[in-house]
């Protein structure tokens, strides 16, 4: 008993038992400390992972916004006339310049210059965009791109395509948002002061398309005057110069 510590005496333990108990307590404390350290490490790792996840979400969100703005900007630009000749200067420069009211003809030919692209300019003034008439179909755009890359096209002296695939007919022009053919026909009754003459109510019927007379990007011709002698609108030309010259009453002849 004399060799036992007060703690051993109080707890009634033999020295070997006390030593074992102290070791167990020490080991338990170490285990708890290790567990606490492990928990702290895991908590720190989880916090770091959470911070990285938030950072990744922020970066992803920013990239998504930038991508959406880029795509949206391209779509808006695609609808503007400037897109048409941004790359394809030939042959699109002549079309865009005509739409914007710039000259597309030889400066020496003033009579022709006044009538060139008048239709496009009128549409531009009415806020009608290229794609309002020229529907952007993927298949057509791919074909146009391949033709442009290969150079398999030709232009005239005004820079306009000599062969086009667009048919300016009633189906294209007389839509609900554009021209009303009944109103157009009423507007040209007794054309030029000649009773019964109506250039939009031809005896040829629907065999004559809008594009036979109206050229949006080029010179417009009153095809009726191939046979007749009707008043030609300002800026237009007659396919055949017939009869006397009536410039005094505003007739424009080729």
PDB file of C-alpha atoms in Angstrom, residues 25-43:
ATOM      1  CA  UNK A  25      -7.493   7.479 -21.063  1.00  0.00           C
ATOM      2  CA  UNK A  26      -4.518   8.849 -22.962  1.00  0.00           C
ATOM      3  CA  UNK A  27      -5.335   6.729 -25.984  1.00  0.00           C
ATOM      4  CA  UNK A  28      -8.974   7.816 -25.814  1.00  0.00           C
ATOM      5  CA  UNK A  29      -7.935  11.440 -25.678  1.00  0.00           C
ATOM      6  CA  UNK A  30      -5.613  10.963 -28.627  1.00  0.00           C
ATOM      7  CA  UNK A  31      -8.354   9.226 -30.552  1.00  0.00           C
ATOM      8  CA  UNK A  32     -10.742  12.068 -29.837  1.00  0.00           C
ATOM      9  CA  UNK A  33      -8.122  14.594 -30.850  1.00  0.00           C
ATOM     10  CA  UNK A  34      -7.457  12.652 -34.041  1.00  0.00           C
ATOM     11  CA  UNK A  35     -11.141  12.421 -34.776  1.00  0.00           C
ATOM     12  CA  UNK A  36     -11.524  16.131 -34.178  1.00  0.00           C
ATOM     13  CA  UNK A  37      -8.566  16.841 -36.439  1.00  0.00           C
ATOM     14  CA  UNK A  38      -9.986  14.535 -39.121  1.00  0.00           C
ATOM     15  CA  UNK A  39     -13.377  16.234 -38.820  1.00  0.00           C
ATOM     16  CA  UNK A  40     -11.756  19.639 -39.136  1.00  0.00           C
ATOM     17  CA  UNK A  41      -9.830  18.459 -42.192  1.00  0.00           C
ATOM     18  CA  UNK A  42     -12.985  17.100 -43.799  1.00  0.00           C
ATOM     19  CA  UNK A  43     -14.879  20.282 -42.977  1.00  0.00           C
TER      20      UNK A  43
END
